[in-house]
XYZ file of C-alpha atoms in Angstrom:
652
model
C 0.000 0.000 0.000
C 1.448 3.330 -1.078
C 1.471 6.313 1.181
C 0.870 9.797 -0.103
C 1.723 13.065 1.509
C -0.686 15.889 1.301
C 0.697 19.404 1.211
C -1.117 22.663 1.051
C -0.042 24.675 -1.968
C -1.347 27.851 -0.456
C 0.546 30.037 1.975
C 1.240 28.550 5.396
C -0.819 31.190 7.161
C -3.835 33.188 6.211
C -4.780 36.288 8.129
C -2.529 35.219 10.972
C -4.096 31.758 11.198
C -1.984 28.706 10.515
C -3.268 26.665 7.613
C -1.338 23.505 8.204
C -3.765 20.825 9.258
C -3.296 19.153 12.586
C -1.401 15.924 11.979
C -3.328 14.232 14.758
C -6.782 14.491 13.231
C -8.960 11.464 13.554
C -10.299 9.682 10.584
C -13.918 10.631 11.296
C -12.922 14.271 11.644
C -11.233 14.121 8.273
C -14.334 12.605 6.731
C -16.526 15.272 8.233
C -14.242 17.953 6.910
C -14.270 16.410 3.482
C -18.070 16.343 3.531
C -18.124 19.973 4.510
C -15.804 20.859 1.667
C -17.964 18.962 -0.813
C -21.056 20.824 0.339
C -19.307 24.154 0.006
C -18.093 23.301 -3.456
C -21.551 22.186 -4.548
C -23.084 25.376 -3.308
C -20.464 27.707 -4.760
C -20.542 26.228 -8.225
C -23.887 24.921 -9.331
C -22.866 24.701 -13.009
C -19.907 22.519 -12.292
C -20.732 18.872 -11.962
C -19.933 17.450 -8.510
C -17.901 14.321 -8.931
C -17.534 13.854 -5.214
C -21.247 13.822 -4.406
C -21.797 11.642 -1.439
C -25.083 10.077 -0.585
C -24.263 8.859 2.889
C -21.786 10.040 5.442
C -18.841 7.873 6.002
C -19.068 5.868 9.218
C -16.834 3.156 10.542
C -17.561 0.543 13.071
C -15.397 -1.391 15.385
C -14.614 -5.007 15.402
C -17.840 -5.888 17.264
C -20.083 -3.816 15.109
C -20.314 -0.850 17.473
C -19.733 2.603 16.151
C -16.186 3.677 16.845
C -15.842 6.923 18.662
C -14.015 9.715 17.008
C -10.364 9.605 17.817
C -7.533 11.740 16.768
C -6.531 11.175 13.218
C -2.823 10.764 12.817
C -1.158 11.064 9.524
C 1.985 9.021 9.342
C 4.407 7.870 6.761
C 5.819 4.451 6.340
C 8.859 3.503 8.292
C 10.376 1.949 5.235
C 10.043 5.104 3.129
C 11.563 7.421 5.677
C 14.046 5.011 7.173
C 17.029 6.701 5.610
C 15.894 10.302 5.646
C 14.694 10.426 9.186
C 17.000 7.948 10.968
C 18.575 10.772 12.922
C 15.224 11.906 14.282
C 13.875 8.419 14.984
C 14.442 8.526 18.763
C 12.850 11.955 19.043
C 9.959 10.843 16.906
C 9.353 7.719 18.946
C 9.355 9.759 22.088
C 6.901 12.366 20.741
C 4.460 10.022 19.070
C 1.701 10.748 21.526
C -1.689 11.695 20.254
C -2.309 15.435 20.177
C -5.631 16.923 19.319
C -5.518 19.193 16.271
C -7.122 22.542 15.931
C -9.928 22.717 13.446
C -9.355 25.023 10.481
C -11.507 26.158 7.552
C -10.475 26.822 4.012
C -13.356 28.875 2.642
C -11.359 30.218 -0.240
C -9.660 26.951 -1.076
C -11.441 24.597 -3.376
C -10.658 21.545 -5.376
C -10.899 21.702 -9.191
C -11.832 18.814 -11.352
C -9.829 20.057 -14.283
C -6.105 20.176 -14.594
C -6.148 22.904 -17.332
C -7.021 25.798 -15.121
C -4.811 28.850 -14.976
C -2.438 29.665 -12.287
C -4.935 32.133 -10.690
C -7.546 29.382 -10.552
C -5.192 26.645 -9.371
C -6.772 24.604 -6.621
C -5.280 24.901 -3.159
C -4.780 21.185 -2.854
C -2.785 19.413 -5.424
C -2.979 15.678 -5.648
C 0.443 14.221 -5.830
C 1.347 10.997 -7.551
C 2.319 9.400 -4.242
C -1.219 9.267 -2.889
C -2.567 5.843 -1.993
C -3.901 3.845 -4.759
C -7.582 3.358 -4.813
C -8.540 0.391 -2.752
C -11.744 -1.129 -1.701
C -13.808 0.092 1.187
C -13.397 -3.037 3.251
C -9.638 -3.082 2.874
C -9.439 0.577 3.886
C -11.652 -0.040 6.846
C -9.640 -3.079 7.857
C -6.435 -1.160 7.525
C -7.774 1.713 9.537
C -9.048 -0.591 12.275
C -5.715 -2.367 12.461
C -3.839 0.887 12.486
C -6.209 2.337 15.082
C -5.825 -0.704 17.309
C -2.039 -0.468 17.129
C -2.185 3.217 17.812
C -4.441 2.592 20.814
C -2.118 -0.020 22.251
C 0.885 2.184 21.679
C -0.936 5.111 23.181
C -1.760 3.122 26.299
C 1.854 2.008 26.554
C 3.039 5.565 26.073
C 0.527 6.794 28.653
C 1.689 4.145 31.152
C 5.319 4.987 30.483
C 4.540 8.678 30.725
C 2.683 8.099 34.019
C 5.598 6.071 35.360
C 8.050 8.712 34.223
C 5.868 11.375 35.802
C 5.655 9.431 39.077
C 9.382 8.778 38.980
C 10.033 12.438 38.316
C 7.694 13.444 41.141
C 9.294 10.982 43.541
C 12.747 12.164 42.488
C 11.673 15.745 42.989
C 10.142 14.893 46.379
C 13.284 12.999 47.398
C 15.465 15.849 46.241
C 13.220 18.309 48.041
C 13.279 16.211 51.226
C 17.041 15.790 50.961
C 17.383 19.521 50.464
C 15.175 20.180 53.482
C 17.196 17.719 55.576
C 20.437 19.377 54.500
C 19.003 22.791 55.266
C 17.758 21.550 58.676
C 21.127 19.958 59.401
C 22.927 23.153 58.417
C 20.527 25.165 60.544
C 21.045 22.851 63.532
C 24.810 23.002 63.073
C 24.640 26.749 62.994
C 22.445 26.841 66.092
C 24.717 24.402 67.913
C 27.758 26.393 66.866
C 26.129 29.550 68.197
C 25.160 27.756 71.411
C 28.695 26.387 71.756
C 30.191 29.814 71.203
C 27.746 31.308 73.689
C 28.472 28.554 76.249
C 32.225 28.961 75.817
C 31.806 32.690 76.180
C 29.807 32.221 79.381
C 32.392 29.759 80.717
C 35.159 32.200 79.909
C 33.242 35.015 81.570
C 32.516 32.859 84.634
C 36.153 31.774 84.869
C 37.306 35.333 84.473
C 34.876 36.488 87.164
C 35.985 33.650 89.454
C 39.654 34.452 88.956
C 38.898 38.108 89.543
C 37.035 37.274 92.753
C 39.825 34.954 93.877
C 42.424 37.609 93.187
C 40.343 40.246 94.941
C 39.781 37.933 97.898
C 43.463 37.066 97.996
C 44.390 40.742 97.965
C 41.813 41.449 100.673
C 43.124 38.595 102.807
C 46.686 39.725 102.176
C 45.799 43.190 103.359
C 44.044 41.803 106.417
C 46.993 39.508 107.108
C 49.441 42.368 106.736
C 47.401 44.529 109.075
C 47.098 41.636 111.504
C 50.827 40.972 111.341
C 51.586 44.625 111.962
C 49.044 44.711 114.774
C 50.377 41.487 116.271
C 53.916 42.751 115.969
C 52.984 45.961 117.732
C 50.992 44.044 120.331
C 53.802 41.560 120.845
C 56.277 44.367 121.194
C 54.075 46.054 123.756
C 53.547 42.753 125.550
C 57.255 42.047 125.440
C 58.054 45.397 126.972
C 55.340 45.026 129.565
C 56.428 41.476 130.265
C 60.026 42.557 130.592
C 59.008 45.268 133.053
C 56.785 42.837 134.923
C 59.498 40.179 134.992
C 61.976 42.687 136.280
C 59.547 43.828 138.939
C 58.701 40.214 139.838
C 62.353 39.310 139.892
C 63.056 42.126 142.292
C 60.053 41.238 144.437
C 60.951 37.552 144.314
C 64.537 38.319 145.238
C 63.276 40.482 148.058
C 60.897 37.760 149.237
C 63.616 35.128 149.009
C 65.956 37.415 150.899
C 63.310 37.819 153.574
C 62.730 34.077 153.713
C 66.471 33.453 153.887
C 66.802 36.058 156.622
C 63.930 34.448 158.475
C 65.463 31.011 158.079
C 68.818 32.338 159.197
C 67.211 33.954 162.204
C 65.424 30.737 163.061
C 68.660 28.814 162.597
C 70.461 31.295 164.825
C 67.765 30.969 167.448
C 67.953 27.209 167.214
C 71.729 27.294 167.578
C 71.430 29.669 170.508
C 68.861 27.432 172.178
C 71.069 24.417 171.581
C 74.009 26.240 173.066
C 71.960 27.228 176.089
C 70.782 23.634 176.475
C 74.337 22.358 176.308
C 75.490 24.983 178.740
C 72.680 24.118 181.141
C 73.536 20.451 180.828
C 77.172 21.130 181.610
C 76.194 23.252 184.584
C 73.945 20.467 185.837
C 76.754 17.970 185.507
C 79.047 20.251 187.436
C 76.492 20.642 190.175
C 76.071 16.870 190.353
C 79.815 16.434 190.714
C 79.891 18.926 193.520
C 77.018 17.192 195.271
C 78.817 13.850 195.157
C 81.625 15.345 197.244
C 79.379 16.125 200.238
C 80.289 15.048 203.726
C 79.491 11.609 205.073
C 77.459 13.110 207.848
C 74.855 14.079 205.331
C 74.497 10.547 203.868
C 72.633 8.948 206.801
C 70.270 11.837 206.766
C 69.553 11.191 203.083
C 69.087 7.490 203.702
C 66.756 8.227 206.548
C 64.690 10.324 204.272
C 64.943 7.749 201.450
C 61.768 5.865 202.292
C 59.630 8.918 202.256
C 61.330 10.231 199.155
C 60.953 6.884 197.392
C 57.350 6.770 198.348
C 56.879 10.221 197.202
C 58.943 9.490 194.149
C 56.977 6.356 193.522
C 53.788 8.267 193.711
C 55.118 10.860 191.373
C 56.298 8.266 188.883
C 53.070 6.362 189.068
C 51.202 9.209 187.517
C 53.332 9.354 184.378
C 53.221 5.605 184.187
C 49.481 5.656 184.349
C 49.441 8.323 181.673
C 51.656 6.167 179.472
C 49.280 3.247 179.884
C 46.394 5.443 178.923
C 48.311 6.586 175.857
C 49.056 2.981 174.900
C 45.419 2.036 175.303
C 44.404 4.951 173.151
C 46.991 3.966 170.553
C 45.723 0.428 170.535
C 42.153 1.694 170.143
C 43.237 3.991 167.336
C 45.119 1.085 165.764
C 41.926 -0.957 165.693
C 40.135 1.949 164.000
C 42.834 2.816 161.446
C 43.719 -0.097 159.200
C 46.875 0.569 157.159
C 50.481 -0.538 156.764
C 53.001 1.416 158.820
C 55.180 2.079 155.771
C 52.204 3.490 153.892
C 51.362 5.795 156.785
C 54.952 7.021 157.003
C 55.023 7.823 153.296
C 51.675 9.594 153.624
C 52.982 11.750 156.501
C 56.050 12.696 154.495
C 54.006 13.701 151.448
C 51.491 15.617 153.529
C 54.342 17.474 155.235
C 55.791 18.428 151.830
C 52.382 19.553 150.605
C 51.915 21.609 153.784
C 55.299 23.259 153.351
C 54.487 23.962 149.681
C 51.259 25.695 150.648
C 52.986 27.702 153.366
C 55.595 28.899 150.892
C 52.896 29.851 148.397
C 50.965 31.714 151.084
C 54.095 33.587 152.030
C 54.785 34.471 148.384
C 51.238 35.665 147.821
C 51.351 37.893 150.860
C 54.801 39.263 150.063
C 54.297 39.756 146.333
C 50.749 41.072 146.777
C 49.866 39.710 143.336
C 46.924 37.691 142.024
C 47.909 34.507 140.163
C 44.325 33.537 139.389
C 44.787 33.851 135.599
C 47.659 31.339 135.653
C 45.667 28.924 137.794
C 42.650 29.244 135.496
C 44.882 28.609 132.485
C 46.216 25.444 134.126
C 42.676 24.277 134.869
C 41.590 24.960 131.295
C 44.503 22.962 129.867
C 43.719 20.023 132.181
C 40.053 20.055 131.178
C 41.096 19.928 127.514
C 43.125 16.715 127.923
C 41.884 14.020 125.528
C 42.989 10.522 124.608
C 45.171 11.393 121.605
C 48.948 11.521 121.460
C 49.111 14.982 119.924
C 46.728 16.363 122.534
C 48.670 14.821 125.420
C 51.978 16.113 124.057
C 50.583 19.604 123.423
C 48.983 19.978 126.849
C 52.084 18.684 128.633
C 54.291 21.130 126.707
C 52.016 24.059 127.542
C 51.993 23.098 131.212
C 55.798 22.906 131.220
C 55.919 26.398 129.698
C 53.674 27.680 132.496
C 55.962 26.087 135.110
C 58.949 27.817 133.487
C 57.188 31.166 133.295
C 59.083 33.618 135.522
C 55.935 35.690 135.927
C 54.487 33.104 138.298
C 56.447 31.296 141.038
C 56.952 27.633 140.247
C 55.600 26.471 143.595
C 52.244 28.150 142.881
C 52.015 26.509 139.426
C 52.881 23.073 140.901
C 50.340 23.353 143.696
C 47.622 24.498 141.279
C 48.457 21.690 138.819
C 48.309 19.004 141.526
C 44.996 20.250 142.887
C 43.265 20.691 139.538
C 44.437 17.438 137.942
C 43.104 15.509 140.954
C 39.770 17.322 140.950
C 39.423 16.832 137.172
C 39.189 13.054 137.567
C 35.630 13.564 138.869
C 34.576 15.100 135.544
C 32.445 12.910 133.215
C 34.760 13.553 130.248
C 37.855 12.612 132.234
C 40.351 10.286 130.555
C 42.412 8.718 133.374
C 45.058 7.233 131.091
C 45.598 10.539 129.260
C 45.782 12.425 132.571
C 48.271 9.853 133.831
C 50.538 10.428 130.843
C 50.313 14.198 131.199
C 51.262 13.887 134.881
C 54.263 11.713 134.010
C 55.413 14.048 131.221
C 55.222 17.059 133.531
C 56.703 15.428 136.647
C 59.577 13.972 134.605
C 60.840 17.556 134.260
C 59.612 18.745 137.666
C 60.019 15.792 140.122
C 58.857 17.913 143.052
C 55.381 17.982 141.444
C 55.000 14.175 141.716
C 54.775 14.194 145.538
C 52.304 17.076 145.370
C 50.011 15.170 142.982
C 50.139 11.943 145.042
C 49.598 13.919 148.267
C 46.522 15.608 146.792
C 45.218 12.202 145.698
C 45.743 10.701 149.172
C 44.144 13.745 150.810
C 41.093 13.407 148.514
C 40.814 9.603 148.840
C 42.261 7.668 151.814
C 42.161 4.410 149.827
C 44.994 5.598 147.581
C 47.298 5.336 150.662
C 45.814 2.624 151.200
C 44.111 2.916 154.578
C 40.669 2.450 156.085
C 39.016 3.891 159.180
C 36.595 1.697 161.120
C 33.653 3.166 162.985
C 33.815 3.484 166.773
C 31.308 5.275 168.952
C 34.010 6.267 171.409
C 36.143 7.824 168.682
C 33.437 9.590 166.681
C 30.680 11.752 167.979
C 28.271 10.691 165.206
C 27.997 8.806 161.975
C 28.388 12.060 160.055
C 31.774 12.633 161.662
C 32.830 9.130 160.681
C 31.717 9.636 157.083
C 33.620 12.889 156.924
C 36.719 11.014 158.119
C 36.253 8.565 155.228
C 36.054 11.447 152.755
C 32.334 12.080 152.356
C 31.532 15.635 151.306
C 29.143 17.918 153.093
C 26.973 20.294 151.084
C 24.636 22.722 152.847
C 24.860 20.676 156.016
C 23.977 17.426 154.209
C 26.336 14.518 153.711
C 26.528 13.197 150.157
C 25.011 9.810 149.363
C 27.011 6.612 149.384
C 26.361 6.261 145.656
C 28.030 9.592 144.847
C 30.898 8.867 147.223
C 31.608 5.500 145.597
C 31.615 7.111 142.140
C 34.218 9.626 143.295
C 36.182 6.876 145.021
C 36.281 4.894 141.769
C 37.410 7.971 139.799
C 40.281 8.657 142.224
C 41.410 5.035 142.133
C 41.357 4.959 138.335
C 43.521 8.063 138.138
C 45.927 6.585 140.699
C 46.035 3.290 138.808
C 46.608 5.086 135.472
C 49.455 7.065 137.062
C 51.319 4.053 138.492
C 50.923 1.954 135.311
C 52.321 4.656 133.006
C 55.661 3.362 131.785
C 57.442 6.573 130.952
C 60.807 8.018 131.819
C 61.399 9.202 135.379
C 58.024 8.069 136.654
C 58.865 8.260 140.354
C 55.526 6.698 141.184
C 55.537 3.777 138.755
C 54.592 0.106 138.790
C 56.628 -0.706 141.908
C 54.367 1.663 143.823
C 51.323 -0.080 142.336
C 52.686 -3.465 143.432
C 53.348 -2.096 146.918
C 49.836 -0.622 147.074
C 48.234 -3.975 146.214
C 50.335 -5.854 148.808
C 49.588 -3.298 151.551
C 45.902 -3.335 150.614
C 45.562 -7.120 150.932
C 47.613 -7.237 154.167
C 45.942 -4.419 156.093
C 42.524 -3.411 154.763
C 39.256 -5.197 155.617
C 36.763 -6.438 153.039
C 33.779 -4.092 152.678
C 32.011 -2.159 149.947
C 34.497 0.761 150.029
C 37.606 -1.387 149.749
C 35.902 -3.608 147.139
C 35.169 -0.625 144.857
C 38.728 0.671 145.336
C 40.275 -2.748 144.531
C 38.083 -3.317 141.466
C 38.854 0.118 139.969
C 42.595 -0.361 140.582
C 42.673 -3.824 138.976
C 40.626 -2.724 135.955
C 43.185 -0.009 135.115
C 46.502 -1.416 136.397
C 46.076 -5.206 136.225
C 47.288 -5.504 132.616
C 50.562 -3.645 133.299
C 51.165 -5.483 136.601
C 50.724 -8.860 134.931
C 53.119 -7.955 132.108
C 55.838 -7.099 134.630
C 55.281 -9.504 137.540
C 53.632 -12.459 135.741
C 53.086 -15.363 138.178
C 53.643 -13.239 141.298
C 50.734 -11.062 140.310
C 48.609 -14.148 139.661
C 49.349 -15.287 143.229
C 48.023 -12.005 144.571
C 44.903 -12.433 142.462
C 44.411 -15.889 143.949
C 44.555 -14.291 147.412
C 41.885 -11.839 146.283
C 39.731 -14.692 145.021
C 40.162 -16.957 148.044
C 40.294 -14.469 150.934
C 38.896 -11.088 149.910
C 35.883 -12.361 147.949
C 35.178 -14.997 150.605
C 35.118 -12.295 153.255
C 32.698 -10.257 151.121
C 30.387 -13.233 150.627
C 30.324 -13.975 154.335
C 28.776 -10.564 155.020
C 25.685 -11.449 152.946
C 25.092 -7.807 152.064
C 22.903 -7.274 148.943
C 24.828 -4.091 148.148
C 28.001 -6.136 147.647
C 26.625 -8.435 144.950
C 27.281 -6.208 141.879
C 30.859 -5.389 142.856
C 31.580 -9.015 143.851
C 30.299 -10.158 140.452
C 32.613 -7.700 138.673
C 35.697 -8.739 140.632
C 34.918 -12.426 140.172
C 34.334 -11.941 136.434
C 37.639 -10.072 136.148
C 39.518 -12.912 137.858
C 37.768 -15.876 136.245
C 37.749 -14.424 132.698
C 41.391 -13.353 133.114
C 40.682 -9.869 131.860
C 44.110 -8.813 133.091
C 45.425 -10.473 129.911
C 43.529 -7.913 127.796
C 44.718 -4.356 127.411
C 42.124 -2.020 128.958
C 40.174 0.240 126.681
C 41.797 3.644 126.201
C 45.277 2.626 127.346
C 46.713 3.234 123.860
C 46.511 6.767 122.587
C 45.353 7.511 119.081
C 47.182 9.777 116.675
C 50.840 10.549 116.095
C 53.442 9.327 118.567
C 54.791 11.558 121.243
C 58.399 12.665 121.168
C 60.737 9.785 121.834
C 62.737 12.119 124.054
C 59.877 12.409 126.517
C 58.342 8.947 126.134
C 60.106 6.060 124.313
C 58.148 4.480 121.495
C 58.692 1.020 122.951
C 57.296 2.027 126.319
C 54.602 4.407 125.148
C 51.114 3.192 125.779
C 48.502 5.876 125.469
C 44.982 6.156 126.781
C 41.778 7.204 125.150
C 38.424 7.857 126.709
C 37.684 5.425 129.486
C 34.368 4.485 130.921
C 33.517 6.538 133.974
C 32.374 5.357 137.381
C 29.798 2.578 137.539
C 26.559 2.645 139.360
C 26.641 -0.202 141.866
C 23.161 0.500 143.163
């Protein structure tokens, strides 16, 4: 089948309207246009025969006999004819083969002529070319058109599907690109915000650091200024104190020298008087001897007279002697009665008298100094009391307090005897305090008395004056010796407050406190402890040999063993165990025989101590806590330090 190409031989546009027919016309549209042209030609030229007269409009039906709807008519050329000429544009053509509706146009002035001899002015607008299709039958044309239309429909559907897919793909690509762009923009925005936040945070940190450093520098400068002012003030104050102290020391030195000179003069006067009295006594004795020698040379005539008078003189002499003899018997009886009342070892009583005499002399000297110097030493005594109250069970504390007390003793502003007497009195009274640490106080006493040995006797004397069981001694009640029970209790050491004697419970608590301090003192193994373990051993032996078994002695013995038993066992071993056996067999048996309910708690404690062998365990608080004391004052090997120790027990 040949293919023809129709071209319009008229201009391409007419009055601004394109004359080229739409290449996508449908076949029915073409037929309708052809019918319209035939009608126009028939009307315009009635004399000219109409070769193209058509009786019935051209209609085509589909494969099933239904009338086919008007579709776009597409004019195409054969692929074989234009294979060579249009090979370059084949891909573009295949891509743009979609059906496009054509715009309808009219050619009122164009007509078709049936004659080929017309002039050029009357040449028809459409010229039939030789390459038009050959005339074929109606059925073949219809079949061809149906086939071509079906192919075009299938291709159109394929192109539409491809176009839809391409459109969807393009839309998805655009959406993805848009989303990716938005994500990138959001990420950039977040990075920018974070960068700004980071810069702002770093700026705030830098500002805060700068402000802090400025404040620190300002504070440091302020403190430096305060410190400088304080140093200058302290220096000025110290200088003033130094000058005042120097003046005071000079004045005290002069007054002390004056007082010592007065004391020396007084002692010299007393010594001179004593020597004079001794000389007079010797002279009188010599004179008496001379008189006796002269009397022996008397005449013999006087001897019978003397013998005659001898009976009466002897009688008289006997009567005179009888009175002193009777007095001596009375004194012996009184001594024996007093011996039954006072239970103590003779050696312990002698040592007590010596210490009490030294303490009495110390107080007399202090009284003399106070009266002569006319000065109040209350601040020094209060300072000593404050230091003693601050003693705790740590090594640093013990060392510090002992050093400060030694400085006070060496202070020339206060006589040493006054400091010693105040120290002895206050350290003994402090043991009654609830926060007292007997081991720590014991070590402070040893550290101080190692440099001032005269203070040791003062401390022990104050202890024995406050508690008779530290001697040890006991006073038994006797109606003939004491006017009342209150007098007897006062002799034992009971205190009287507003005319009332303290209770036995309070007295036993104080008794236990005194015994613990005494035990802590004797068990302290430091240098130059003049009242060490040998004194503790002697106390225990004297106690068991002389003192009776009662509630007072039981409390004293239990407190002493609880504190000192560990140290005594370490030194005396089996000998100490023998003494404990005596306590178990004799002392506890004597307590049980009394059948006193008040004795049961203290008997149970002593028995538990002996049976459980608690003397093998170091008592609580014996070892100090903290850094070691100076090895010069207390050797490391011997140093055992106390901490807080349990206070007096309630036995009732």
